[in-house]
GROMACS .gro file of C-alpha atoms in nm:
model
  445
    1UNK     CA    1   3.266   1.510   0.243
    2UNK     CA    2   3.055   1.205   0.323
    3UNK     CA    3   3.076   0.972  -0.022
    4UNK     CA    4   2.735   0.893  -0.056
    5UNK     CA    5   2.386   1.023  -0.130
    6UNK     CA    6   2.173   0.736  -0.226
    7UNK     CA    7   1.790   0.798  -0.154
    8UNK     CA    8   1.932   1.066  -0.003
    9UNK     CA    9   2.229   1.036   0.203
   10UNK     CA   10   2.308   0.637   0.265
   11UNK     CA   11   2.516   0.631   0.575
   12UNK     CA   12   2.538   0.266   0.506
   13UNK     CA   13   2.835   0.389   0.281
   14UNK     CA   14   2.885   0.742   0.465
   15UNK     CA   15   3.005   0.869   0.142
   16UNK     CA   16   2.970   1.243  -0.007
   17UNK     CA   17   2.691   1.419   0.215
   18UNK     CA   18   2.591   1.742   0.045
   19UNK     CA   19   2.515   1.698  -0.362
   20UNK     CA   20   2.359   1.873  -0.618
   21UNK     CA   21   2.027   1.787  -0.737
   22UNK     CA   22   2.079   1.600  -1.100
   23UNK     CA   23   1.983   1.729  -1.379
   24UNK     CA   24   2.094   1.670  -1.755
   25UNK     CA   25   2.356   1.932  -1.839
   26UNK     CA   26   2.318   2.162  -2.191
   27UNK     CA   27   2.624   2.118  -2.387
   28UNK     CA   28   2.749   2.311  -2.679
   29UNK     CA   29   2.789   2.102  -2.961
   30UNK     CA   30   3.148   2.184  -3.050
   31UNK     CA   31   3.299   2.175  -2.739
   32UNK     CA   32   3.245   1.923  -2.475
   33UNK     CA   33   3.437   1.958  -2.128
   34UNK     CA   34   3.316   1.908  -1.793
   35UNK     CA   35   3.104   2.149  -1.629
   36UNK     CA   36   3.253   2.404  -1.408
   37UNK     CA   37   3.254   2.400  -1.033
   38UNK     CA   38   2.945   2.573  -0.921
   39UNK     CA   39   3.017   2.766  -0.609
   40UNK     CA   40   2.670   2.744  -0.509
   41UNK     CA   41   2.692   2.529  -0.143
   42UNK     CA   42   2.518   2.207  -0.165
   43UNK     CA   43   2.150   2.059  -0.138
   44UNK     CA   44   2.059   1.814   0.086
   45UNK     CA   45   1.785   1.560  -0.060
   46UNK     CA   46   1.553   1.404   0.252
   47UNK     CA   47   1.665   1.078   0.289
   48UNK     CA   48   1.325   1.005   0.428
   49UNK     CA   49   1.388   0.888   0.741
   50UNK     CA   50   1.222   1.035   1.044
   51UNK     CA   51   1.551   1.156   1.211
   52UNK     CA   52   1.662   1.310   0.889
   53UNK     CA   53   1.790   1.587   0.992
   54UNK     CA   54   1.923   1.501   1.296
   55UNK     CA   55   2.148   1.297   1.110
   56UNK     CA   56   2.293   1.539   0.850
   57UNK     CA   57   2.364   1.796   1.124
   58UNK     CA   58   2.555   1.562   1.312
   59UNK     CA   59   2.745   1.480   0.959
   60UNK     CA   60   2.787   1.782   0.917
   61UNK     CA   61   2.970   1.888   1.241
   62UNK     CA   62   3.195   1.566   1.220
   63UNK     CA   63   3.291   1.710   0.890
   64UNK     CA   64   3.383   2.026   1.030
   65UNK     CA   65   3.684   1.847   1.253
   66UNK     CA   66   4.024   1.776   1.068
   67UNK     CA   67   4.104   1.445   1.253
   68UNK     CA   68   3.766   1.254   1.222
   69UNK     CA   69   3.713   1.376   0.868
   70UNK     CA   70   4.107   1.223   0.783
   71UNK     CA   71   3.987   0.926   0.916
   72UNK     CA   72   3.683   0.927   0.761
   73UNK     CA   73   3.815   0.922   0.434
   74UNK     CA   74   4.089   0.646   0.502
   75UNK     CA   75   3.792   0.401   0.648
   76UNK     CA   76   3.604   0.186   0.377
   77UNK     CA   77   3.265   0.090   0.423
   78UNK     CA   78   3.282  -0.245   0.647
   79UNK     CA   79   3.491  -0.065   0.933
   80UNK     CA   80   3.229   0.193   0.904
   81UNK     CA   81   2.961  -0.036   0.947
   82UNK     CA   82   3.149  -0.225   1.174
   83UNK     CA   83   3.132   0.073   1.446
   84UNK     CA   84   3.558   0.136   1.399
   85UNK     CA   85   3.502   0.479   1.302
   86UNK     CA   86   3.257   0.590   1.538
   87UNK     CA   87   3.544   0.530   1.808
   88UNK     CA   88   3.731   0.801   1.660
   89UNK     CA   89   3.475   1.075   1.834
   90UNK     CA   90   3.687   1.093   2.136
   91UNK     CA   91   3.943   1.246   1.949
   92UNK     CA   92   3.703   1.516   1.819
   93UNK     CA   93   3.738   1.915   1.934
   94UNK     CA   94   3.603   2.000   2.247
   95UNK     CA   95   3.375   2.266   2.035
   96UNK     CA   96   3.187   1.993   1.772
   97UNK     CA   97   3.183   1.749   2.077
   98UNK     CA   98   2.969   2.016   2.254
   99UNK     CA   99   2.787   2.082   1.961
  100UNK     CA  100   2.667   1.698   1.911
  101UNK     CA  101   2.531   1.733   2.272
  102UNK     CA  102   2.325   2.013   2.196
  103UNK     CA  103   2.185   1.836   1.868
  104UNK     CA  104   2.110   1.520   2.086
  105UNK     CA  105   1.918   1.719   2.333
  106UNK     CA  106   1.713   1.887   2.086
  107UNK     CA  107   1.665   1.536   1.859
  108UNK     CA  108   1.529   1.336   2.263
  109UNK     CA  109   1.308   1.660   2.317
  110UNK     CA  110   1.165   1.617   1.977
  111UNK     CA  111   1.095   1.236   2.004
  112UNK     CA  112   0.997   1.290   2.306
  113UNK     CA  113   0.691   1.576   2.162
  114UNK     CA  114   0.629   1.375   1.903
  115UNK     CA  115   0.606   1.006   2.129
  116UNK     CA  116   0.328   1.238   2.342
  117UNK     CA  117   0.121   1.361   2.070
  118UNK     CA  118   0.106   0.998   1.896
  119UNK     CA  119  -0.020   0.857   2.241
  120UNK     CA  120  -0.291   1.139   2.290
  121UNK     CA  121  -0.393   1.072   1.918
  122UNK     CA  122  -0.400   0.730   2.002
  123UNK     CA  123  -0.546   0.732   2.342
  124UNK     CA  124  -0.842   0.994   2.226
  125UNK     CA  125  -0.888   0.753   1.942
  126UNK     CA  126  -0.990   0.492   2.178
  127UNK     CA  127  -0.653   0.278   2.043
  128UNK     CA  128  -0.438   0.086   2.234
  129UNK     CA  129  -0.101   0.213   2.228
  130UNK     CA  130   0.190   0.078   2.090
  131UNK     CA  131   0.448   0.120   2.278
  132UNK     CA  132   0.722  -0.070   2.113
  133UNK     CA  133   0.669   0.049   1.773
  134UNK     CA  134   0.685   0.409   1.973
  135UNK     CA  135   1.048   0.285   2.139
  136UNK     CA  136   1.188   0.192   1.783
  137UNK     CA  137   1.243   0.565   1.698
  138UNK     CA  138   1.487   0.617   1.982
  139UNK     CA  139   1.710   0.341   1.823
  140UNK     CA  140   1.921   0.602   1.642
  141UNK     CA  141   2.064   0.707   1.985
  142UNK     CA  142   2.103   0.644   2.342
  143UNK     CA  143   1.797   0.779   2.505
  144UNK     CA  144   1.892   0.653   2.794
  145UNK     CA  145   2.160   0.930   2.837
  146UNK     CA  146   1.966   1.219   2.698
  147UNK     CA  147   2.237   1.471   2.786
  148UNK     CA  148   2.572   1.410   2.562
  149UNK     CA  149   2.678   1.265   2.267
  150UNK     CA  150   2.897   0.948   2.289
  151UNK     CA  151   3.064   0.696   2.071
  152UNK     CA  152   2.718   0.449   2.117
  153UNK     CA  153   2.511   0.692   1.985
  154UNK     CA  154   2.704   0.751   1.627
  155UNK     CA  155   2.737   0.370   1.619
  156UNK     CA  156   2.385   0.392   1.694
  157UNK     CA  157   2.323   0.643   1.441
  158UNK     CA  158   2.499   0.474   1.168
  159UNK     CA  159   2.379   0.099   1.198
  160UNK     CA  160   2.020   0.263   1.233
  161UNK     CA  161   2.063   0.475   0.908
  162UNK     CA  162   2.212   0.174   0.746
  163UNK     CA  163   1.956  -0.052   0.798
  164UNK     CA  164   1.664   0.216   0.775
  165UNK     CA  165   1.789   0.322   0.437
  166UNK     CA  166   1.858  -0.059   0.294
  167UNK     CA  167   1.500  -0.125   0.362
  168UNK     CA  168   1.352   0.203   0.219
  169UNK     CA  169   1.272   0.104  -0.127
  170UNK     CA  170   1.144  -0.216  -0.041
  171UNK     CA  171   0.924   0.013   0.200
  172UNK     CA  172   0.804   0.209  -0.042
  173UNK     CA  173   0.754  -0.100  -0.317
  174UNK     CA  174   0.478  -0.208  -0.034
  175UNK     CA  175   0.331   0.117   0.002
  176UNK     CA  176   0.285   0.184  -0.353
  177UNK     CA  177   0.122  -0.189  -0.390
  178UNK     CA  178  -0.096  -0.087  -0.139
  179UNK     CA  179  -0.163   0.227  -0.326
  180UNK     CA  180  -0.274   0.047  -0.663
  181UNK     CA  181  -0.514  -0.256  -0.463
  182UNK     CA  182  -0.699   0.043  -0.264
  183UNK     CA  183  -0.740   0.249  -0.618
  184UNK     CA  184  -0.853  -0.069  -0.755
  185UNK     CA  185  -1.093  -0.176  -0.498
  186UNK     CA  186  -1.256   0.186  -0.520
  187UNK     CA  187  -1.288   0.143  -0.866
  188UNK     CA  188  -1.483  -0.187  -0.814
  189UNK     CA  189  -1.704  -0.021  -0.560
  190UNK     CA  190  -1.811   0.227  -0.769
  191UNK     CA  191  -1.886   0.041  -0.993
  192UNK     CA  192  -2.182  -0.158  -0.742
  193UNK     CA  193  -2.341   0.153  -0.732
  194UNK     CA  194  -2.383   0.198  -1.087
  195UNK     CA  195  -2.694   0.031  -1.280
  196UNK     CA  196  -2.624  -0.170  -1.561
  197UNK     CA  197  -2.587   0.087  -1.827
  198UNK     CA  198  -2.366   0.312  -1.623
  199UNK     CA  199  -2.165   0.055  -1.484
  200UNK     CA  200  -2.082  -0.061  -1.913
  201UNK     CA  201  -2.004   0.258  -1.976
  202UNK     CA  202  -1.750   0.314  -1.678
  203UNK     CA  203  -1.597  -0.016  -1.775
  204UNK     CA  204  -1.538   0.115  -2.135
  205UNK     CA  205  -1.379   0.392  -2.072
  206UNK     CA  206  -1.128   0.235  -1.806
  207UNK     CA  207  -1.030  -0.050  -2.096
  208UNK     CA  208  -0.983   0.288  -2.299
  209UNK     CA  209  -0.774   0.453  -2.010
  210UNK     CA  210  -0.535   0.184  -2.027
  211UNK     CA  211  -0.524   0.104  -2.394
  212UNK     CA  212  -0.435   0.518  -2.432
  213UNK     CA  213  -0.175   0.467  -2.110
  214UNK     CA  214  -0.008   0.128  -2.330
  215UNK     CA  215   0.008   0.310  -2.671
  216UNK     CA  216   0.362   0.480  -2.604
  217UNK     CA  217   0.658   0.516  -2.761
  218UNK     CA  218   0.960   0.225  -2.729
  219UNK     CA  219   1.141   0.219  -2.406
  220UNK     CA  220   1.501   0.176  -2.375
  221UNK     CA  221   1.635  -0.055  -2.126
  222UNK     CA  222   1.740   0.184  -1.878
  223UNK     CA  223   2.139   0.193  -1.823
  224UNK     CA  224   2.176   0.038  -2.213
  225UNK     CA  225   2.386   0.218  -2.495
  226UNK     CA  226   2.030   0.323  -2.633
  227UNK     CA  227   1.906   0.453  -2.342
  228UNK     CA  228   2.176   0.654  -2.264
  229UNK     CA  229   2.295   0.801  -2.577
  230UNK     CA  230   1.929   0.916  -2.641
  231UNK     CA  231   2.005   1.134  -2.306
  232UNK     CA  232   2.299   1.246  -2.503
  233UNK     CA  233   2.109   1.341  -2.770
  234UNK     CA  234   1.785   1.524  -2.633
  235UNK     CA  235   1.933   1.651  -2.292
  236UNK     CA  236   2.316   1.718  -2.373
  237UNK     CA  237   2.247   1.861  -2.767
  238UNK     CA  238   2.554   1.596  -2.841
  239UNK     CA  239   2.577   1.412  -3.186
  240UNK     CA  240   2.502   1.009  -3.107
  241UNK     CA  241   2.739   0.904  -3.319
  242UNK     CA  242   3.014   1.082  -3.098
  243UNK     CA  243   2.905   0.929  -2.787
  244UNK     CA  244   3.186   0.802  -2.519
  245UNK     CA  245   3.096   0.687  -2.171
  246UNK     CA  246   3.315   0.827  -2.007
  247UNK     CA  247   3.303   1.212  -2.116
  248UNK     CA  248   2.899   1.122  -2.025
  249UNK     CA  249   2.964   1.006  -1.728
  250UNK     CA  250   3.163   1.301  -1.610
  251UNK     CA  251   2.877   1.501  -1.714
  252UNK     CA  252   2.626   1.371  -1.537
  253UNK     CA  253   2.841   1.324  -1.244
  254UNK     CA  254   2.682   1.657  -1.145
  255UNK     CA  255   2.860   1.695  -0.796
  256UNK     CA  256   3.209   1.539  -0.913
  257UNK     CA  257   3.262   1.368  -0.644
  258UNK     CA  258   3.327   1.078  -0.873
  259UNK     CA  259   3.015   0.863  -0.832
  260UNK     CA  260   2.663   0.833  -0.981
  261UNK     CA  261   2.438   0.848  -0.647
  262UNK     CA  262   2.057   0.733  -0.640
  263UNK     CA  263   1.944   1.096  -0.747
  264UNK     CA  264   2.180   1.130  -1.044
  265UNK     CA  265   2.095   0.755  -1.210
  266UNK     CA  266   1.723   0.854  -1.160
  267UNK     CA  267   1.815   1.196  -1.325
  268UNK     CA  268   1.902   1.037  -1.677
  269UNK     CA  269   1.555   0.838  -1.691
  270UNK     CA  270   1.381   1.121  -1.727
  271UNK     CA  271   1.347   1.106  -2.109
  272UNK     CA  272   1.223   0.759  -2.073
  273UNK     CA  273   0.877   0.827  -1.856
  274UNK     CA  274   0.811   1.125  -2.004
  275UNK     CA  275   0.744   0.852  -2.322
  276UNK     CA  276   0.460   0.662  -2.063
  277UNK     CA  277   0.362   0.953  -1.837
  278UNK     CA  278   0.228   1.301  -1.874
  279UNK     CA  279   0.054   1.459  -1.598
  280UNK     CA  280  -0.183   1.630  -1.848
  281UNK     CA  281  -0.325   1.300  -1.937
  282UNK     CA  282  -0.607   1.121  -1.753
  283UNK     CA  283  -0.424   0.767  -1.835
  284UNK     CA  284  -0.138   0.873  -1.706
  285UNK     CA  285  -0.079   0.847  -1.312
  286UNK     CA  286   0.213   1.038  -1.140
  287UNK     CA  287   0.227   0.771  -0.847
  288UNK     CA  288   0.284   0.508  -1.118
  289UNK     CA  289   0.596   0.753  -1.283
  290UNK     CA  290   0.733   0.744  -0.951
  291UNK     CA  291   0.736   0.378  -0.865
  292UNK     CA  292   0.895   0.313  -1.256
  293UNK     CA  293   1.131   0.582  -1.177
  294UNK     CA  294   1.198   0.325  -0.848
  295UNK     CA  295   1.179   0.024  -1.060
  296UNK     CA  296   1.466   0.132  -1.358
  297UNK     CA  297   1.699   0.282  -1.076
  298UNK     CA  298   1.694  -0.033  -0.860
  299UNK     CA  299   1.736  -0.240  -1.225
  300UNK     CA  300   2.078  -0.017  -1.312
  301UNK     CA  301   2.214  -0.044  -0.967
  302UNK     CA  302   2.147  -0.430  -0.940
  303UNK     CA  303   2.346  -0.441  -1.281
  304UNK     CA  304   2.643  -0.200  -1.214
  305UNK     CA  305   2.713  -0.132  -0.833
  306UNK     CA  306   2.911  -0.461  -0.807
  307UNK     CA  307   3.010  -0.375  -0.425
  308UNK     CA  308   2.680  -0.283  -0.348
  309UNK     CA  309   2.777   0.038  -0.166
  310UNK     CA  310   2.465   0.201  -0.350
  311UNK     CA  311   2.692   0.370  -0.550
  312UNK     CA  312   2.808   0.392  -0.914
  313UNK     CA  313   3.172   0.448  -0.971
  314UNK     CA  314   3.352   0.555  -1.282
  315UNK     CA  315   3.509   0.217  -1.274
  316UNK     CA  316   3.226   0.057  -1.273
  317UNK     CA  317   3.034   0.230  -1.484
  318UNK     CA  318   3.329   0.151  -1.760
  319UNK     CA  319   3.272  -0.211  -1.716
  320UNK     CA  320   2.915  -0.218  -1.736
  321UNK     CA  321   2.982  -0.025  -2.069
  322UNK     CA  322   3.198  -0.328  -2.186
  323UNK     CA  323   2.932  -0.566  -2.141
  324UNK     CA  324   2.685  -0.744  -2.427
  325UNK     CA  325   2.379  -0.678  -2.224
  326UNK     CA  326   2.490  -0.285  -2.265
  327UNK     CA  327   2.483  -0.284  -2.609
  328UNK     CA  328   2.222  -0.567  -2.687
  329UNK     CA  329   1.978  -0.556  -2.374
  330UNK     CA  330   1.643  -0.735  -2.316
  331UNK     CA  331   1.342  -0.548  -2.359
  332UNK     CA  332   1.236  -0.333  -2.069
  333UNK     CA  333   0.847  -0.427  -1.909
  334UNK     CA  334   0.704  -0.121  -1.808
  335UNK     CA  335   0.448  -0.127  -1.474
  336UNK     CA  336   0.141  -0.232  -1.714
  337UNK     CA  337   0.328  -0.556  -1.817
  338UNK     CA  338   0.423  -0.616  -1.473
  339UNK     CA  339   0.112  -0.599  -1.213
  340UNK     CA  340   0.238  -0.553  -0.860
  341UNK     CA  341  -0.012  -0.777  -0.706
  342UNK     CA  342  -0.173  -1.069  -0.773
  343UNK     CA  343  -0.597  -1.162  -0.783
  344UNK     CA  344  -0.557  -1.341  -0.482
  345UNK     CA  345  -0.382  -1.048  -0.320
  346UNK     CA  346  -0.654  -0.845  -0.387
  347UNK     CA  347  -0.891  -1.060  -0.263
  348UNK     CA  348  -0.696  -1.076   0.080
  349UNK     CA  349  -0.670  -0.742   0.044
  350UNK     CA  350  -1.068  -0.655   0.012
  351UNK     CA  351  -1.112  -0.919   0.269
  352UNK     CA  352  -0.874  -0.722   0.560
  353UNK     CA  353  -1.031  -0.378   0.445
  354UNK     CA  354  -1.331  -0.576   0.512
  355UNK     CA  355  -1.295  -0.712   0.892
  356UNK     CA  356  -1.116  -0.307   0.951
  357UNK     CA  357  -1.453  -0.197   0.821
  358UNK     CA  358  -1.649  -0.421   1.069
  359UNK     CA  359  -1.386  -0.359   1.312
  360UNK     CA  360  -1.462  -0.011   1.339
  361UNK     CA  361  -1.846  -0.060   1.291
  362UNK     CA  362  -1.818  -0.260   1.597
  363UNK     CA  363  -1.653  -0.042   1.802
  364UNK     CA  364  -1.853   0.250   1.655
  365UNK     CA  365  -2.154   0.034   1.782
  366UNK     CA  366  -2.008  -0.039   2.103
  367UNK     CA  367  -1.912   0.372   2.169
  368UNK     CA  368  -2.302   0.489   2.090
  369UNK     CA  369  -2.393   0.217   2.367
  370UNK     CA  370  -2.192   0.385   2.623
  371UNK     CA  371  -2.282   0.704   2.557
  372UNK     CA  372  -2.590   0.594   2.573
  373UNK     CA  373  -2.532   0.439   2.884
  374UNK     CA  374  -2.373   0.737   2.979
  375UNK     CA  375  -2.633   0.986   2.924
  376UNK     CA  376  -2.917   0.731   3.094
  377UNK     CA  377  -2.651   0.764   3.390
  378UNK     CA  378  -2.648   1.142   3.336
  379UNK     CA  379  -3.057   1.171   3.352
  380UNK     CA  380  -3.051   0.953   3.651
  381UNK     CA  381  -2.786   1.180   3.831
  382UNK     CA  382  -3.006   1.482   3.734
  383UNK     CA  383  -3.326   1.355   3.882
  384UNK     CA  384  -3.156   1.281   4.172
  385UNK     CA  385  -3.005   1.591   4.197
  386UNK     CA  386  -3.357   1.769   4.154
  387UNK     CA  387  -3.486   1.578   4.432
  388UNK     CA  388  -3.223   1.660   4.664
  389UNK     CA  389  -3.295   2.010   4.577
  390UNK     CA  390  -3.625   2.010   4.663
  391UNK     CA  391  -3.586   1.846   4.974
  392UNK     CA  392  -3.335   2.094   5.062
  393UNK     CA  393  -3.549   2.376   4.958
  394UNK     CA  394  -3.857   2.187   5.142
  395UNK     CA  395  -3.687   2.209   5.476
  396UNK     CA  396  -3.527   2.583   5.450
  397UNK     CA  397  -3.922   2.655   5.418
  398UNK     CA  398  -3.968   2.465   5.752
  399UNK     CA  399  -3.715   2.570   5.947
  400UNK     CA  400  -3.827   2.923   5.858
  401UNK     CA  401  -4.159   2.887   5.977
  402UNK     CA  402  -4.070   2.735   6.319
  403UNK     CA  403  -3.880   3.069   6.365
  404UNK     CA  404  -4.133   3.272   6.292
  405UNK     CA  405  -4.442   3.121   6.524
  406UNK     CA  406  -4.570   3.320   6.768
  407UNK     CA  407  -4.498   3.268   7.126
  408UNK     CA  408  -4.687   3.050   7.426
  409UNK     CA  409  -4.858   3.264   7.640
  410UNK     CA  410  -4.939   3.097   7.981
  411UNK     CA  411  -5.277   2.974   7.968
  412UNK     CA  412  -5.316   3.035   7.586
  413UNK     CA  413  -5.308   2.786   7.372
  414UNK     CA  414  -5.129   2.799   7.011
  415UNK     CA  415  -5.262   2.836   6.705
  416UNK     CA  416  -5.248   2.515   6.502
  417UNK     CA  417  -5.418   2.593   6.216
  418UNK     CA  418  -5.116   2.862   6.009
  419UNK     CA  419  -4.913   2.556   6.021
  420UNK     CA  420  -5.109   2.341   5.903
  421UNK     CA  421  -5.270   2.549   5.635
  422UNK     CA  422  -4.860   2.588   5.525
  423UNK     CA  423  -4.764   2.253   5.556
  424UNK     CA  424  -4.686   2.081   5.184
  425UNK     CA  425  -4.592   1.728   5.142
  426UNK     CA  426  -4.228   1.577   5.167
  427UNK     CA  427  -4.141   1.504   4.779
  428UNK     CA  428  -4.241   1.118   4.756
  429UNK     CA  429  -4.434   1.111   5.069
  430UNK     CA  430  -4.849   1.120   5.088
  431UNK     CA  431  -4.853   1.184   5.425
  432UNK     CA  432  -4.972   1.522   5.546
  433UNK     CA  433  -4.716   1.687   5.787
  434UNK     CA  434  -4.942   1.801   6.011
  435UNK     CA  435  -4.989   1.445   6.133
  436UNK     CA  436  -4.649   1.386   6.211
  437UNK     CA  437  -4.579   1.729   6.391
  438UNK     CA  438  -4.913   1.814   6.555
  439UNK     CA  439  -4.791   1.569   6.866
  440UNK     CA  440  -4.525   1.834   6.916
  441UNK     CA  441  -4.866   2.114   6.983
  442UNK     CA  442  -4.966   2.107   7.314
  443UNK     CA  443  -5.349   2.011   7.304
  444UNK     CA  444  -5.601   2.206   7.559
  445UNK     CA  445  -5.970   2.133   7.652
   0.00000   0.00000   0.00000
C-alpha cells in the first residue's frame, strides 16, 4: 500500500493509501501489547482536493497490479516525484490499464459538468469568466487526450497532488484568517448600530467571552514528554511512570504501517483542546479548535519529520524522544496569545470589503438602469405594436366595406353618404376620409 496519508493521502510521498482513522487505543493496565490487526478494510480520509477521488481510485487500481506495486515499494520519494515511477505504467495489465481509461473518462466528463455549471453561475451572475482559473483543474491530467490513460497523466497526477497537498495548510491558514477578520468586522458593525448603553454592554460581555475562553487549564507543548504521557495516562489507562516511547508509539501507530501520518499526530492532541475548547461553551469556537489542531500538528512535524516526507517514522520519533526540548520544552502559545492578523490587516481588510460593497452597489445601480431602460424600450415596443394593430384592424374595416357597396346602375348615381357616415379617422390623422376618397365617386348634376 501507498506509504502515506498526510491531510489525507500525500502523494507527494505516495506512501500507505488506505488508514484507519486515529483514535487513542484503551489499554489494560497489566498487559500492554500492540493492538491486533483489525480486519475491518480501510478508510479513506478526503484529502481535500477537488479530484479526490479520482486520485485514490486510480491508487487503488495501480495497487491491484503485482509489477507496479513491486516497484512502487522499491522507489523512494524523489524518483517518485521525479516522474521515474510513473514510466512503469506501460508495464501494467492490460485489465487495470483499461480500467484507468474508464476512470479518466468519467474524471474529463465531470470537469467538464462542473467547468459548465461554474460559467452559467458566472455568466447569469453578470461575472466575467475566468477562464484560466477554470483550466487549472484539468492540470491533474491530460485533457487534451480525454480517452486513455497514459504515463503523462500519472506524472500529471502526482506532481499536481504533490504540490496541491504541500500548499493545503497554508491554504487553509488564509482561509481561517479570513474567517476571524470577517467575524471581527461583524462584531464592530454591530456594534454602530447599538446606542451607547447597548453598545457598553456588548463590549462587556465580549472582554468576558474572552477572559472565560483564556482561563484554561496548562497546555503541554504538543509532541513533549508531558504532553504525551498525559495521553498515556487519560486515553491508554497506562501508569506515567511506566511510560516508553516506543511501546506508545506502536500504539498509536493505529494502521501499523510503521509511521505516524497527519491524522494520527492530530489524534493524540485531543486531550489538549478539549482543555481550551468545548462546544457547549459560548467562549469557545470550534473553527478556532480546528485551526490549533492545524497549528500543534504543523509544530510536531516541523520538529520530528527530518526528511520532510510528511511523515513520522519510528526512527524518528526515537530521536525526537532523545532530545532536551522533549523533555524540557518551551511553553506552548495558544491562538489567543498569537492573533493571526494584524490592525493594519484589518483595516485593509474592512477597506477591500468596502470597495466589494460599492462594487456591487454600482453594478446593482447600473442593472436597475437597464432594466429600466429595458422596460421604457418594452412600453415603446407595445405602443407601437397597438398602433399597428389598429391600423391593421382600420383597413380590414375598409376593405370590407368596398366589398359590400352596392352596384352602378347606368344612369344612377351612387350613394355617397353610407360611406361617409362609416368613415372613422386613420389613427394619428385629422383628416376625414371622405375627403381623400370622395374623388374616386363619380359626381352627377
Amino acid at each position: 500500500m501507498w506509504r502515506n496519508l498526510s491531510v489525507a493521502v500525500c502523494l507527494s510521498a505516495l506512501c500507505l493509501w488506505g488508514h484507519l482513522e486515529a483514535v487513542p487505543v484503551a489499554v489494560d493496565k497489566t498487559r500492554v501489547s500492540p493492538p491486533s490487526e483489525n480486519l475491518e478494510p480501510p478508510r479513506s480520509v478526503d484529502t481535500g482536493l477537488h479530484y479526490d477521488r479520482y486520485l485514490r481510485e486510480v491508487i487503488d487500481f495501480l495497487e491491484k497490479d503485482a509489477h507496479f506495486k513491486e516497484k512502487l515499494h522499491n522507489s523512494d520519494i524523489q524518483d517518485i516525484k521525479q516522474g521515474k515511477l510513473a514510466k512503469e505504467l506501460d508495464f501494467v495489465s492490460h485489465h487495470v490499464r483499461t480500467k484507468l481509461d474508464e476512470l479518466k473518462r468519467q474524471e474529463v466528463n465531470r470537469l467538464r459538468t462542473l467547468i459548465k455549471a461554474k460559467q452559467d453561475i458566472a455568466r447569469g451572475k453578470g461575472m466575467t469568466v475566468d477562464h484560466q482559473a477554470l483550466l487549472k483543474q484539468f492540470e491533474h491530467l491530460n485533457h487534451m487526450n480525454p480517452h486513455t490513460f497514459e504515463v503523462e497523466d500519472l506524472d500529471r497526477l502526482i506532481k499536481s497532488a504533490s504540490h496541491d497537498l504541500e500548499n493545503f495548510d497554508k491554504e487553509q491558514h488564509e482561509e481561517f484568517k479570513r474567517y476571524e477578520m470577517m467575524k471581527e468586522h461583524e462584531r464592530r458593525e454591530r456594534l454602530k448600530t447599538l446606542d451607547e448603553e447597548a453598545r457598553q454592554k456588548e463590549e462587556a460581555h465580549y472582554e468576558e467571552m474572552k477572559k472565560k475562553h483564556a482561563d484554561h487549564p496548562k497546555i503541554n507543548h504538543p509532541g513533549s514528554q508531558d504532553q504525551l504521557k498525559e495521553v498515556w495516562e487519560e486515553a491508554d489507562g497506562l501508569d506515567p511512570d511506566d511510560f516508553e516511547p516506543k511501546t506508545f508509539f506502536n500504539l498509536h501507530d493505529t494502521n501499523g504501517d510503521g509511521y505516524f501520518d497527519e491524522q494520527e499526530l492530530e489524534a493524540l492532541f485531543t486531550k489538549e483542546l478539549e482543555k481550551l475548547y468545548d462546544p457547549k461553551r459560548e467562549e469557545d469556537d470550534m473553527v478556532e479548535m480546528e485551526e490549533e489542531r492545524l497549528r500543534m500538528r504543523e509544530h510536531v512535524m516541523n520538529e520530528v519529520d527530518t526528511n520532510k516526507d510528511r511523515l513520522v517514522s519510528l526512527e524518528e520519533f526515537m530521536i525526537a524522544t532523545k532530545r532536551k526540548e522533549f523533555v524540557e520544552p518551551d511553553t506552548w502559545e495558544t491562538l489567543e496569545q498569537n492573533p493571526v492578523y494584524t490592525e493594519e490587516e484589518m483595516r485593509e481588510f474592512e477597506e477591500r470589503l468596502a470597495q466589494e460593497d460599492k462594487d456591487l452597489k454600482q453594478k446593482t445601480d447600473d442593472l436597475q438602469k437597464q432594466r429600466e431602460e429595458l422596460e421604457r424600450q418594452q412600453q415603446q415596443l407595445n405602443s407601437q405594436k397597438l398602433e399597428l394593430q389598429q391600423a391593421v384592424e382600420y383597413m380590414g374595416r375598409l376593405k370590407a366595406q368596398k366589398t359590400e357597396l352596392p352596384a352602378v346602375d347606368k344612369g344612377n348615381s351612387v350613394p355617397v353618404a353610407p360611406i361617409n357616415e362609416a368613415v372613422e379617422l386613420l389613427p394619428g390623422n385629422t383628416q376625414p376620409l371622405h375627403q381623400v376618397y370622395n374623388q374616386d365617386v363619380p359626381k352627377h348634376s
